[in-house]
XYZ file of C-alpha atoms in Angstrom:
354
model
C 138.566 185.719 76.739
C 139.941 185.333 80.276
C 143.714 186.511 81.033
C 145.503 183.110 82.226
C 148.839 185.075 82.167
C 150.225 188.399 81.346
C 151.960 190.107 78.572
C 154.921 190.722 80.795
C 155.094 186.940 81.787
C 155.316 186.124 77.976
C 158.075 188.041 77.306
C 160.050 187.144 80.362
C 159.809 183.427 78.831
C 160.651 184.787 75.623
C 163.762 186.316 77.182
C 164.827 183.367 79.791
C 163.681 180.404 77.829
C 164.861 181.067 74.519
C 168.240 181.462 76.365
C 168.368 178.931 78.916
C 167.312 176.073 76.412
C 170.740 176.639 74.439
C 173.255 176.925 76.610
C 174.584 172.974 77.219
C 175.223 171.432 74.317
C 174.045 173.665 71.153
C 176.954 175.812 71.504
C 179.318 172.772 71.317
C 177.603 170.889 68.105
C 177.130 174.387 66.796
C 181.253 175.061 66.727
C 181.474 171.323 65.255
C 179.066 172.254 62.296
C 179.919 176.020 61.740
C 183.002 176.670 62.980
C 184.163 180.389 63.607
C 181.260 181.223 62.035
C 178.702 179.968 64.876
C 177.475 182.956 65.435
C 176.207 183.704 62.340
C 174.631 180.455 61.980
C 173.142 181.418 65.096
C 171.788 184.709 63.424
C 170.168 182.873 60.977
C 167.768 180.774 63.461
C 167.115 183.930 65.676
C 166.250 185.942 62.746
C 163.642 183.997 61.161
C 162.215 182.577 63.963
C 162.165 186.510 65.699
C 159.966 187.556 62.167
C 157.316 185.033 62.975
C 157.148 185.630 66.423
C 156.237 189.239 65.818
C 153.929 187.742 63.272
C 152.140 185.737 65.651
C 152.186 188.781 68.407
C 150.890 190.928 65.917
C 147.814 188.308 65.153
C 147.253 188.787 68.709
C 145.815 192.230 68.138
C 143.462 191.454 65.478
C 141.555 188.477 67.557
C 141.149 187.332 70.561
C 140.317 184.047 69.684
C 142.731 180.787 71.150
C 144.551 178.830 68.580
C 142.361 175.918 69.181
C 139.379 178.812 68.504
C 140.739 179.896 65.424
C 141.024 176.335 63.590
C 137.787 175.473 65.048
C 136.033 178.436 63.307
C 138.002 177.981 59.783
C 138.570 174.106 59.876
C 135.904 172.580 62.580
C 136.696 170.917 66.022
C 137.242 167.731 64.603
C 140.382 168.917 62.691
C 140.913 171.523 65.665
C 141.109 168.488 68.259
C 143.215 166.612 65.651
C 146.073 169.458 64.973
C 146.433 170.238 68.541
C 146.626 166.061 68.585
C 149.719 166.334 66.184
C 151.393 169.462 68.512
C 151.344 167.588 71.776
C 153.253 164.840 70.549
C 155.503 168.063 68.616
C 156.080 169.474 72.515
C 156.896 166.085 73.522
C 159.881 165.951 70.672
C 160.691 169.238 71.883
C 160.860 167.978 75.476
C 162.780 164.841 74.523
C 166.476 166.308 73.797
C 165.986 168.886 76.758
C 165.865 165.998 79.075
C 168.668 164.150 77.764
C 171.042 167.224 77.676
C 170.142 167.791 81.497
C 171.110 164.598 82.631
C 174.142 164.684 81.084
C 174.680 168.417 82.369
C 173.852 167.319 85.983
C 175.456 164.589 86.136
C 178.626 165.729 84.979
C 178.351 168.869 86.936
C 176.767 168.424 90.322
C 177.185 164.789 90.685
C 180.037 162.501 88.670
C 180.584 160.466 91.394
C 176.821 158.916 91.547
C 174.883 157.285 88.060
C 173.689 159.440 85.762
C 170.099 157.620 85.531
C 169.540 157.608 89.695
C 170.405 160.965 89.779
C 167.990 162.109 87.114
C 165.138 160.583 88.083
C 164.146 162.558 90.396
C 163.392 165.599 88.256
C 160.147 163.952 87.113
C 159.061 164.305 90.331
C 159.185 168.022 89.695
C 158.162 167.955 85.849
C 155.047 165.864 86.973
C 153.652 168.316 89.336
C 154.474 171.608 86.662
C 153.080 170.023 83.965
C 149.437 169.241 85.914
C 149.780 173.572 86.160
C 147.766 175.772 84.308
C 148.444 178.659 82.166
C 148.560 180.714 85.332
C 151.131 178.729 87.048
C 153.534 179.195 83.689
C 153.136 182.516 84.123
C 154.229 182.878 87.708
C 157.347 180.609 87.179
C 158.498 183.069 84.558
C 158.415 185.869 87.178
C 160.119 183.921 89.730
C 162.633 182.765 86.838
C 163.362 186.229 85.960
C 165.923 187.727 88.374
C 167.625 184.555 89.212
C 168.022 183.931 85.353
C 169.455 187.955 85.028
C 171.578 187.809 87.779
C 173.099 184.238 87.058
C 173.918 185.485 83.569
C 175.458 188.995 84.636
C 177.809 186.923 86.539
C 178.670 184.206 84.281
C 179.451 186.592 81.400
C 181.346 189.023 83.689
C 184.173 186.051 84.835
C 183.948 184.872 81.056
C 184.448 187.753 78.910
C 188.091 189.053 79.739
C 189.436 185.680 78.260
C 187.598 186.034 75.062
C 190.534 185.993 72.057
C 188.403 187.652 69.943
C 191.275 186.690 66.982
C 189.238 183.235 67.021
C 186.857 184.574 64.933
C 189.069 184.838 61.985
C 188.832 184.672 59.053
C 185.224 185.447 59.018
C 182.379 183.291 56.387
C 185.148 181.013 55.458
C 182.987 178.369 54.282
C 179.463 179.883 54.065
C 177.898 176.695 53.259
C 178.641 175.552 56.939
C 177.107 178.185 58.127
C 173.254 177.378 56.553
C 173.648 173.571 57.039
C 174.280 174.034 60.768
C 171.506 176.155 61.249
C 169.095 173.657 59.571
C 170.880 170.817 61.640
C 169.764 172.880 64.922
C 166.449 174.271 64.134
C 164.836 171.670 66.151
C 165.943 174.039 68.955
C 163.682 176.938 67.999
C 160.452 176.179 68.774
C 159.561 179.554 70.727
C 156.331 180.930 67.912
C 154.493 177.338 68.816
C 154.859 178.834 72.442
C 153.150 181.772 71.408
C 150.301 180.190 69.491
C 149.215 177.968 72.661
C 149.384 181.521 74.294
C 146.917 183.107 71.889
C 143.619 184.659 73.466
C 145.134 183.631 77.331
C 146.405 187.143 77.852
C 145.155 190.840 77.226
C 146.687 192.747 73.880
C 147.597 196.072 74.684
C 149.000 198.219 71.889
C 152.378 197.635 71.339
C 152.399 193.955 73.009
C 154.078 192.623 69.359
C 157.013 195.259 69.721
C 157.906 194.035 73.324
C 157.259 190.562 72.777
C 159.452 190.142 69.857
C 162.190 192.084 71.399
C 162.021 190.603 74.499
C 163.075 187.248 72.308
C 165.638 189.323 71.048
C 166.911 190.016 73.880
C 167.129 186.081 74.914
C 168.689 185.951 71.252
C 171.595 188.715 72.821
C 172.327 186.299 75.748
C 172.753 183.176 73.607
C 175.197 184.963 71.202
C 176.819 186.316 74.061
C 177.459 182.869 75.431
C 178.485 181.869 71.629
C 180.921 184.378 71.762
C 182.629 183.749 74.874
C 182.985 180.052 74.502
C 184.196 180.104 71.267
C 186.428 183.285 71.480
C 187.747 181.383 74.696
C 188.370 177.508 73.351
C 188.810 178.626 69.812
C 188.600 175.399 67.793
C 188.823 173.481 70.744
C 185.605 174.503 71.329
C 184.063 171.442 69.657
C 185.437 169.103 72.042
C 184.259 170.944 75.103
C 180.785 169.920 76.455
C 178.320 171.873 78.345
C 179.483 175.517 77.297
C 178.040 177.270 80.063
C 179.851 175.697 82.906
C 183.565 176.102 80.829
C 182.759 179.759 80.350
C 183.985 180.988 83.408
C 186.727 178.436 84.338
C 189.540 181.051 83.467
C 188.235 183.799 86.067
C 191.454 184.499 88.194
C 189.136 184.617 91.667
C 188.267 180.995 90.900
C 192.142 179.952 91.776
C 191.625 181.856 95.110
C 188.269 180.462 96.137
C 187.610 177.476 94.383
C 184.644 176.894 92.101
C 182.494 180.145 93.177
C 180.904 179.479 89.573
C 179.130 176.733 90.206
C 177.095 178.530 92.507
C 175.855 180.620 90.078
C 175.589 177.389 88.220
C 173.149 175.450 90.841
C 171.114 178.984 90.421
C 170.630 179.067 86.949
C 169.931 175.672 86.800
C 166.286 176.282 88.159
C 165.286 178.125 85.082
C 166.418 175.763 83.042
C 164.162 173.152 84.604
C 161.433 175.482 84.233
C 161.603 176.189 80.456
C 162.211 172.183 80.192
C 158.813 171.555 81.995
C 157.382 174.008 79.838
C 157.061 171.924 76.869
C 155.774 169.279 78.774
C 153.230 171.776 80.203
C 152.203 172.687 76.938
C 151.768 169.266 75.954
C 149.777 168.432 78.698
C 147.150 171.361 77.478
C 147.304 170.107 74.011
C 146.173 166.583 75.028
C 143.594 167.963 77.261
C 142.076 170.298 74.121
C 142.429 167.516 71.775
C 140.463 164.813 74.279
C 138.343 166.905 76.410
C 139.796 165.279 79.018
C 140.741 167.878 81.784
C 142.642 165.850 84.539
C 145.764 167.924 84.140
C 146.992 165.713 86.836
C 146.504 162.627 84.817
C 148.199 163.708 81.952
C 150.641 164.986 83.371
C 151.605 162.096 85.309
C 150.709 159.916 81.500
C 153.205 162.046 79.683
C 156.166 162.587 82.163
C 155.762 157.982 82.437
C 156.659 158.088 78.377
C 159.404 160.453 79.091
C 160.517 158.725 82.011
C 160.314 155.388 79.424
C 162.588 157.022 76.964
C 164.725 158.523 79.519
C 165.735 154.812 80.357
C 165.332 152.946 76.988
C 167.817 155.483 75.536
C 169.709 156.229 78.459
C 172.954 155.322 76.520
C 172.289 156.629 73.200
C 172.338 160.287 73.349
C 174.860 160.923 70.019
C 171.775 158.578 68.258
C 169.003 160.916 68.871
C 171.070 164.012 68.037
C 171.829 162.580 64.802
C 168.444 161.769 64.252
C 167.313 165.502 65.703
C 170.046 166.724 63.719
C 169.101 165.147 60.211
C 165.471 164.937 60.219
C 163.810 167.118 62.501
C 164.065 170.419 61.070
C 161.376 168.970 58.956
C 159.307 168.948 61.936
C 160.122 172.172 63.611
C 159.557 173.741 59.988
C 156.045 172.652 60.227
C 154.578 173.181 63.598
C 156.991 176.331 65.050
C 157.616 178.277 61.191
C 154.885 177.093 58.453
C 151.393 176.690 61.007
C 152.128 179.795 63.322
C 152.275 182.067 59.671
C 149.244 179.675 58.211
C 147.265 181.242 61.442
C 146.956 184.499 60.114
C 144.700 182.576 57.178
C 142.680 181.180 59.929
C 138.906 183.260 60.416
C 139.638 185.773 63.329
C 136.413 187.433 63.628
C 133.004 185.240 64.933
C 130.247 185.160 63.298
């Protein structure tokens, strides 16, 4: 096995991915579905999907075997190239409502005066050059992503939190049946245990690597809910109507009459990491398509996958409420599969060689 990136990196992309990936619109459909009761709906999603992370970090320490290893030596490379086949067009779905969200965030943020499309664009130029990175380079992003992420956060909840009513969240489990369906309707956003099985044999286990890994996602899980809570507890039910929850957070902060938008700073800062834990699926998709073809021009690929996301990008560029609906009502059959039932079925897989 040869370390490609460290247990440290992993859990700083546990912590700043998991977190950055909800904050524009999931807190906004998730007050429309659930309610009051978000954050339990929340819960829910964090909960399971923090079990099966520590499953797959614990897996960790009894081989050090890849993924692609470990179906190879149960199943055969044929089926091995196939599966990892099925989970670079899964990282692709997981790239494809990450991209739409940011263009709507940016555009309505940064730049409302210029079109949405021309001022997206761009970004591939950024996502094309990530995504021809290697393991290494994911790794080193997540360093760079961690203090600006920590420090953009520390802000935004300190101007948020004094407004919080905290009376909005009452009564509490109202209607309890809202709060399952809406976590089915947004699993498609928790995809962070497929991260961890394209991980698998690039990094050193150390003894107690499952503990910090899985907490370190709980940690990202902390931020989320924070966010959650101060959105909500600060629109109440308007909450549903109000898009891109991390920019309205922080609107109420009494310096913010003084100086102006001082937020949006913070804003401009935090929107790096985002970009990085978007270009991370495309990254990872990029590596699946390489193990799956033997083909090793990361370049190529990357530039192959970031045209069909570019192709969608335009195609749909008016339909975003479409593909959430669709997200919404079918893919948590998806996500079930590749980031709940295959990251468990791995522990079936034959760890030791022969």
């Amino acid at each position: 096995m040869t370390s490609k990136i460290s247990v440290r990196q992993i859990c700083f992309i546990m912590l700043i991915y998991t977190a950055v990936s909800k904050f524009i619109l999931y807190p906004t459909q998730l007050s429309a579905e659930s309610g009051n009761d978000l954050l339990f709906s929340a819960l829910i999603n964090f909960l399971l999907q923090g079990a099966i992370i520590w499953a797959v970090s614990f897996l960790c320490s009894r081989t050090d075997k890849t993924f692609f290893q470990l179906i190879e030596g149960t199943l055969g490379n044929v089926t091995a190239r196939i599966i990892y086949g099925f989970f670079a067009l899964f990282f692709i779905i997981c790239a494809i409502i990450p991209l739409f969200e940011q263009k709507l965030y940016v555009h309505a943020i940064f730049y409302d005066t210029v079109p949405a499309l021309i001022v997206f664009l761009p970004i591939f130029f950024f996502t094309v050059f990530v995504a021809a990175k290697d393991f290494r380079n994911i790794g080193r992003c997540a360093d760079i992503c961690l203090p600006i992420f920590l420090l953009s956060m520390l802000l935004i909840l300190v101007m948020s939190f004094k407004e919080v009513q905290w009376d909005n969240f009452l009564p509490v489990l109202k209607q309890p049946s809202r709060v399952f369906s809406s976590s089915l309707a947004n699993a498609f956003r928790f995809a962070e245990p497929s991260f961890l099985l394209m991980f698998m044999g690039h990094f050193k286990y150390n003894k107690g690597d499952a503990a910090k890994i899985t907490i370190s996602y709980i940690g990202g899980a902390i931020f989320v809910m924070s966010v959650l809570a101060a959105f909500y507890g600060i629109y109440g039910d308007l909450a549903q109507s109000r898009q891109f929850a991390i920019s309205k957070i922080s609107l109420f902060f009494p310096a913010i009459e003084l100086l102006g938008r001082i937020d949006l700073l913070t804003l401009y800062v935090l929107e790096i990491a985002m970009l990085f834990a978007l270009a991370l699926n495309i990254q990872l998709a990029v590596h699946c398509i390489g193990q799956c073809t033997g083909y090793r021009n990361s370049a190529v690929l990357s530039v192959a996958v970031n045209a069909l996301l570019i192709a969608l990008i335009i195609i749909f560029n008016n339909n975003m409420n479409v593909l959430s609906v669709v997200w919404s009502k079918w893919m948590w059959i998806v996500f079930l599969i590749f980031a709940n039932i295959v990251p468990l079925a791995s522990w079936f897989m034959r760890r030791k060689n022969d």
